[in-house]
Amino acid sequence: MFGALDTATSALIAQRTNLDVIAGNIAMRDVTRNESGQPVPYRRRVALMAADEARDGDVPRVRVSKVVEDSTPYGLRWDPGHMDAIREGENKGYVRVSNVDYHTEMVNAMVAARMYEANVTVAEMAKRMAGAALMLLA
Amino acid sequence: MFLSSVTEHGVAPALEKTLAFQEERLKMIAENIANAQTPGYRTKQLDVTGFQNSLREAMTERRENGNVFVVENEREFGTDEYGYLTVTPSETPVENALFHDGTNISMEQQMADLAQTGLWNDLAAKLLQTKFDGLRKAIRGTV
């Protein structure tokens, strides 16, 4: 009876994870060093959704199957005074920066918020319908 | 036996099947909306008009031939050995160009279907309740 509620809840969790990843991307955009202190900028991450096939007696769910790194190339920013600026070669004076684009992230964040809202609507409807069925007993 | 003959009388079985059908449809819509961003996911659908036609046929069968109320087996719905409604949604055929990630969801359609499901469910529940209220009054003998 509450199957639809479980499906909607799984989507809420997945979308929240998605938003977490997007928040991480926005927060880390200006990071130019990796964990070990080398001048390797942050790589943008993407949450991949996957449909969980319904097992016997269970309802279909959705989940974030994995968080993958975006392999598009890093950007270059002219900043010769920066500590991590490239010292020699043709890109001398440039700093390698992450491949995060604010606009893309903001649009994706809005999509995630809308998807979250849509699933809340489904959950509300599931509650209402279960309520109507339970009222038959009253 | 007596009680089942009372509750199986009239529109009650049709309303009960409608409730069961709309609940399954809600699950399907929930799955569709949950997977709106799943790459390669194709939305599922249920034939509502077909189901309602089946209900009408079952009513006619019962009235004219005195058969038990049974929803005939069709592609997307049917009746199992215990008399319960079975529902197997099918994949929505691809009508327009797919999105980049291979999905074909129309969010507007899903939300409209969701609202429709809720209204059908409310209607069937309300009518069923009215019927049960009438039965209760008849049993008690008071209004």
Short mmCIF file of C-alpha atoms in Angstrom, two decimals:
data_model
loop_
_atom_site.label_atom_id
_atom_site.label_comp_id
_atom_site.label_asym_id
_atom_site.label_seq_id
_atom_site.Cartn_x
_atom_site.Cartn_y
_atom_site.Cartn_z
CA MET A 1 0.00 0.00 0.00
CA PHE A 2 2.87 2.39 0.78
CA GLY A 3 4.93 1.31 -2.20
CA ALA A 4 4.71 4.63 -4.00
CA LEU A 5 5.86 6.37 -0.84
CA ASP A 6 9.02 4.23 -0.75
CA THR A 7 9.73 4.94 -4.41
CA ALA A 8 9.30 8.67 -3.89
CA THR A 9 11.49 8.57 -0.78
CA SER A 10 14.30 6.81 -2.63
CA ALA A 11 14.16 9.59 -5.23
CA LEU A 12 14.24 12.26 -2.52
CA ILE A 13 17.40 10.70 -1.10
CA ALA A 14 18.96 10.43 -4.57
CA GLN A 15 18.18 14.06 -5.40
CA ARG A 16 19.57 15.25 -2.09
CA THR A 17 22.80 13.34 -2.79
CA ASN A 18 22.82 14.92 -6.24
CA LEU A 19 22.49 18.37 -4.65
CA ASP A 20 25.31 17.52 -2.20
CA VAL A 21 27.59 16.73 -5.14
CA ILE A 22 26.61 19.99 -6.86
CA ALA A 23 27.25 21.93 -3.64
CA GLY A 24 30.67 20.27 -3.46
CA ASN A 25 31.44 21.34 -7.01
CA ILE A 26 30.52 24.96 -6.32
CA ALA A 27 32.46 25.00 -3.07
CA MET A 28 35.59 23.51 -4.64
CA ARG A 29 35.67 25.52 -7.84
CA ASP A 30 38.71 27.56 -6.85
CA VAL A 31 40.68 24.67 -5.39
CA THR A 32 44.01 24.43 -7.24
CA ARG A 33 45.69 21.72 -5.16
CA ASN A 34 44.88 18.12 -4.41
CA GLU A 35 44.96 16.37 -1.02
CA SER A 36 48.72 15.78 -1.17
CA GLY A 37 49.47 19.44 -1.92
CA GLN A 38 50.36 19.00 -5.59
CA PRO A 39 49.09 21.66 -8.01
CA VAL A 40 46.32 19.45 -9.44
CA PRO A 41 42.99 21.32 -9.43
CA TYR A 42 39.64 19.94 -8.32
CA ARG A 43 37.77 17.80 -10.83
CA ARG A 44 34.05 18.39 -11.22
CA ARG A 45 31.94 15.45 -10.00
CA VAL A 46 28.64 14.17 -11.31
CA ALA A 47 26.12 11.96 -9.48
CA LEU A 48 24.84 9.15 -11.73
CA MET A 49 21.27 7.97 -11.15
CA ALA A 50 20.33 4.35 -11.67
CA ALA A 51 16.99 2.54 -11.51
CA ASP A 52 16.98 -0.35 -9.04
CA GLU A 53 14.94 -3.13 -10.58
CA ALA A 54 12.17 -4.19 -8.22
CA ARG A 55 12.98 -7.42 -6.44
CA ASP A 56 10.19 -9.81 -5.43
CA GLY A 57 7.64 -8.07 -3.24
CA ASP A 58 9.58 -4.84 -3.23
CA VAL A 59 8.96 -1.59 -5.05
CA PRO A 60 11.18 -0.03 -7.71
CA ARG A 61 13.62 2.52 -6.36
CA VAL A 62 16.15 4.95 -7.72
CA ARG A 63 19.59 5.60 -6.28
CA VAL A 64 22.82 7.38 -7.00
CA SER A 65 24.83 4.47 -8.38
CA LYS A 66 28.14 6.29 -8.32
CA VAL A 67 29.74 9.69 -8.30
CA VAL A 68 32.08 10.03 -11.28
CA GLU A 69 34.64 12.66 -12.15
CA ASP A 70 34.05 14.87 -15.16
CA SER A 71 36.96 14.26 -17.55
CA THR A 72 36.70 17.53 -19.47
CA PRO A 73 40.04 19.39 -19.46
CA TYR A 74 41.02 21.90 -16.79
CA GLY A 75 40.78 25.58 -17.53
CA LEU A 76 43.68 28.02 -17.55
CA ARG A 77 43.63 31.38 -15.81
CA TRP A 78 46.24 34.09 -16.27
CA ASP A 79 47.70 34.72 -12.83
CA PRO A 80 51.53 34.74 -12.87
CA GLY A 81 51.76 35.75 -9.20
CA HIS A 82 49.85 32.69 -8.04
CA MET A 83 51.78 30.09 -6.05
CA ASP A 84 50.58 27.31 -8.35
CA ALA A 85 51.20 29.19 -11.61
CA ILE A 86 52.93 27.14 -14.31
CA ARG A 87 56.63 28.05 -14.25
CA GLU A 88 57.76 27.04 -17.75
CA GLY A 89 56.54 25.97 -21.19
CA GLU A 90 53.97 27.55 -23.44
CA ASN A 91 51.44 28.06 -20.61
CA LYS A 92 53.94 29.90 -18.41
CA GLY A 93 52.18 32.30 -16.04
CA TYR A 94 48.83 30.49 -16.18
CA VAL A 95 47.21 28.66 -13.29
CA ARG A 96 45.38 25.42 -13.98
CA VAL A 97 41.87 25.75 -12.56
CA SER A 98 39.06 23.26 -12.01
CA ASN A 99 36.60 22.36 -14.78
CA VAL A 100 33.62 23.55 -12.68
CA ASP A 101 31.34 26.06 -14.37
CA TYR A 102 29.12 28.04 -12.02
CA HIS A 103 26.30 28.38 -14.53
CA THR A 104 26.09 24.66 -15.21
CA GLU A 105 26.13 23.92 -11.50
CA MET A 106 23.42 26.46 -10.72
CA VAL A 107 21.17 25.12 -13.47
CA ASN A 108 21.73 21.57 -12.23
CA ALA A 109 20.98 22.67 -8.68
CA MET A 110 17.67 24.15 -9.84
CA VAL A 111 16.82 20.94 -11.69
CA ALA A 112 17.61 18.91 -8.57
CA ALA A 113 15.38 21.18 -6.47
CA ARG A 114 12.52 20.84 -8.96
CA MET A 115 12.93 17.06 -9.07
CA TYR A 116 12.85 17.03 -5.28
CA GLU A 117 9.61 19.02 -5.32
CA ALA A 118 8.04 16.68 -7.88
CA ASN A 119 8.82 13.69 -5.67
CA VAL A 120 7.45 15.45 -2.60
CA THR A 121 4.21 15.92 -4.56
CA VAL A 122 4.14 12.19 -5.30
CA ALA A 123 4.73 11.41 -1.62
CA GLU A 124 1.87 13.74 -0.64
CA MET A 125 -0.43 12.01 -3.13
CA ALA A 126 0.59 8.59 -1.81
CA LYS A 127 -0.25 9.72 1.71
CA ARG A 128 -3.61 11.10 0.61
CA MET A 129 -4.58 7.94 -1.25
CA ALA A 130 -3.52 5.69 1.61
CA GLY A 131 -5.53 7.94 3.91
CA ALA A 132 -8.64 7.59 1.74
CA ALA A 133 -8.29 3.79 1.72
CA LEU A 134 -7.79 3.66 5.48
CA MET A 135 -10.89 5.80 6.01
CA LEU A 136 -12.95 2.99 4.49
CA LEU A 137 -12.30 1.03 7.67
CA ALA A 138 -13.56 3.83 9.89
CA MET B 1 -21.41 -16.23 2.13
CA PHE B 2 -24.24 -13.84 2.84
CA LEU B 3 -21.94 -10.91 3.53
CA SER B 4 -19.85 -11.53 0.44
CA SER B 5 -23.00 -11.65 -1.67
CA VAL B 6 -23.95 -8.28 -0.19
CA THR B 7 -20.56 -6.69 -0.72
CA GLU B 8 -20.14 -8.19 -4.20
CA HIS B 9 -23.45 -6.68 -5.19
CA GLY B 10 -23.77 -3.50 -7.23
CA VAL B 11 -20.81 -1.31 -8.06
CA ALA B 12 -18.64 -2.34 -5.09
CA PRO B 13 -16.37 -4.74 -7.05
CA ALA B 14 -15.84 -2.15 -9.78
CA LEU B 15 -14.95 0.49 -7.19
CA GLU B 16 -12.62 -1.91 -5.41
CA LYS B 17 -10.86 -2.74 -8.68
CA THR B 18 -10.63 0.97 -9.48
CA LEU B 19 -8.94 1.61 -6.12
CA ALA B 20 -6.49 -1.25 -6.71
CA PHE B 21 -5.77 -0.07 -10.24
CA GLN B 22 -5.19 3.54 -9.25
CA GLU B 23 -2.89 2.47 -6.43
CA GLU B 24 -0.78 0.48 -8.88
CA ARG B 25 -0.86 3.43 -11.25
CA LEU B 26 0.39 5.69 -8.48
CA LYS B 27 3.32 3.30 -7.91
CA MET B 28 4.10 3.42 -11.61
CA ILE B 29 3.98 7.24 -11.70
CA ALA B 30 6.15 7.40 -8.59
CA GLU B 31 8.68 5.19 -10.37
CA ASN B 32 8.55 7.34 -13.50
CA ILE B 33 9.08 10.59 -11.62
CA ALA B 34 11.76 9.09 -9.38
CA ASN B 35 13.68 7.99 -12.47
CA ALA B 36 13.30 11.26 -14.37
CA GLN B 37 17.07 11.76 -14.27
CA THR B 38 18.12 8.13 -14.69
CA PRO B 39 20.03 7.80 -17.97
CA GLY B 40 18.32 5.44 -20.40
CA TYR B 41 15.14 5.04 -18.33
CA ARG B 42 11.93 4.78 -20.37
CA THR B 43 8.69 5.76 -18.69
CA LYS B 44 5.95 3.19 -18.14
CA GLN B 45 2.25 3.55 -18.83
CA LEU B 46 -1.08 1.95 -18.03
CA ASP B 47 -4.11 1.91 -20.30
CA VAL B 48 -6.76 3.66 -18.16
CA THR B 49 -9.45 3.76 -20.86
CA GLY B 50 -8.87 0.08 -21.60
CA PHE B 51 -9.23 -0.74 -17.93
CA GLN B 52 -12.47 1.20 -17.64
CA ASN B 53 -13.82 -0.57 -20.72
CA SER B 54 -12.95 -3.90 -19.07
CA LEU B 55 -14.84 -2.85 -15.95
CA ARG B 56 -17.87 -2.03 -18.06
CA GLU B 57 -17.66 -5.38 -19.84
CA ALA B 58 -17.41 -7.19 -16.51
CA MET B 59 -20.49 -5.34 -15.26
CA THR B 60 -22.42 -6.21 -18.42
CA GLU B 61 -21.31 -9.87 -18.19
CA ARG B 62 -22.50 -10.09 -14.60
CA ARG B 63 -25.83 -8.43 -15.32
CA GLU B 64 -26.68 -10.38 -18.46
CA ASN B 65 -25.16 -13.79 -17.76
CA GLY B 66 -24.87 -13.79 -13.97
CA ASN B 67 -21.10 -14.36 -14.12
CA VAL B 68 -18.72 -13.45 -11.30
CA PHE B 69 -17.22 -9.98 -11.67
CA VAL B 70 -13.86 -10.60 -13.36
CA VAL B 71 -11.59 -8.17 -15.16
CA GLU B 72 -10.56 -10.01 -18.32
CA ASN B 73 -6.84 -10.47 -18.90
CA GLU B 74 -5.46 -7.83 -21.20
CA ARG B 75 -1.92 -6.81 -22.00
CA GLU B 76 -1.45 -4.44 -19.05
CA PHE B 77 -3.91 -5.77 -16.47
CA GLY B 78 -5.88 -8.86 -15.53
CA THR B 79 -7.06 -11.07 -12.70
CA ASP B 80 -4.93 -13.63 -10.89
CA GLU B 81 -6.05 -17.05 -9.58
CA TYR B 82 -7.27 -15.54 -6.29
CA GLY B 83 -9.38 -12.90 -8.03
CA TYR B 84 -7.01 -10.01 -7.31
CA LEU B 85 -6.19 -7.42 -9.90
CA THR B 86 -2.79 -7.79 -11.56
CA VAL B 87 -1.15 -4.86 -13.28
CA THR B 88 1.91 -4.92 -15.55
CA PRO B 89 2.73 -1.46 -16.94
CA SER B 90 4.29 -1.37 -20.39
CA GLU B 91 6.98 0.89 -21.72
CA THR B 92 5.71 4.16 -23.17
CA PRO B 93 6.46 4.23 -26.90
CA VAL B 94 8.93 6.92 -27.87
CA GLU B 95 6.93 9.71 -29.50
CA ASN B 96 9.36 12.56 -29.67
CA ALA B 97 13.12 12.87 -29.81
CA LEU B 98 14.84 11.42 -26.77
CA PHE B 99 16.82 13.59 -24.41
CA HIS B 100 20.60 13.38 -24.44
CA ASP B 101 20.59 10.78 -21.68
CA GLY B 102 18.16 8.49 -23.54
CA THR B 103 15.11 9.22 -21.36
CA ASN B 104 11.68 10.06 -22.74
CA ILE B 105 9.88 11.46 -19.70
CA SER B 106 7.30 14.21 -20.04
CA MET B 107 7.15 15.69 -16.56
CA GLU B 108 3.94 17.58 -17.34
CA GLN B 109 2.22 14.37 -18.41
CA GLN B 110 3.37 12.55 -15.28
CA MET B 111 2.16 15.31 -12.96
CA ALA B 112 -1.19 15.45 -14.77
CA ASP B 113 -1.51 11.67 -14.47
CA LEU B 114 -0.62 11.95 -10.79
CA ALA B 115 -3.42 14.46 -10.19
CA GLN B 116 -5.83 12.31 -12.19
CA THR B 117 -4.92 9.21 -10.20
CA GLY B 118 -5.57 11.07 -6.96
CA LEU B 119 -8.98 12.25 -8.15
CA TRP B 120 -10.05 8.81 -9.39
CA ASN B 121 -8.92 7.33 -6.10
CA ASP B 122 -10.88 9.93 -4.11
CA LEU B 123 -13.98 9.31 -6.19
CA ALA B 124 -13.86 5.52 -5.83
CA ALA B 125 -13.09 5.70 -2.09
CA LYS B 126 -15.93 8.17 -1.53
CA LEU B 127 -18.47 6.07 -3.43
CA LEU B 128 -17.35 2.90 -1.68
CA GLN B 129 -17.68 4.61 1.66
CA THR B 130 -21.19 5.78 0.79
CA LYS B 131 -22.11 2.21 -0.07
CA PHE B 132 -20.70 0.86 3.18
CA ASP B 133 -22.48 3.59 5.13
CA GLY B 134 -25.75 2.52 3.50
CA LEU B 135 -25.07 -1.13 4.40
CA ARG B 136 -24.31 -0.18 7.97
CA LYS B 137 -27.57 1.75 8.22
CA ALA B 138 -29.48 -1.23 6.83
CA ILE B 139 -27.84 -3.58 9.37
CA ARG B 140 -28.54 -1.31 12.32
CA GLY B 141 -32.03 -0.46 11.16
CA THR B 142 -31.54 3.15 12.23
CA VAL B 143 -30.57 6.23 10.31
#
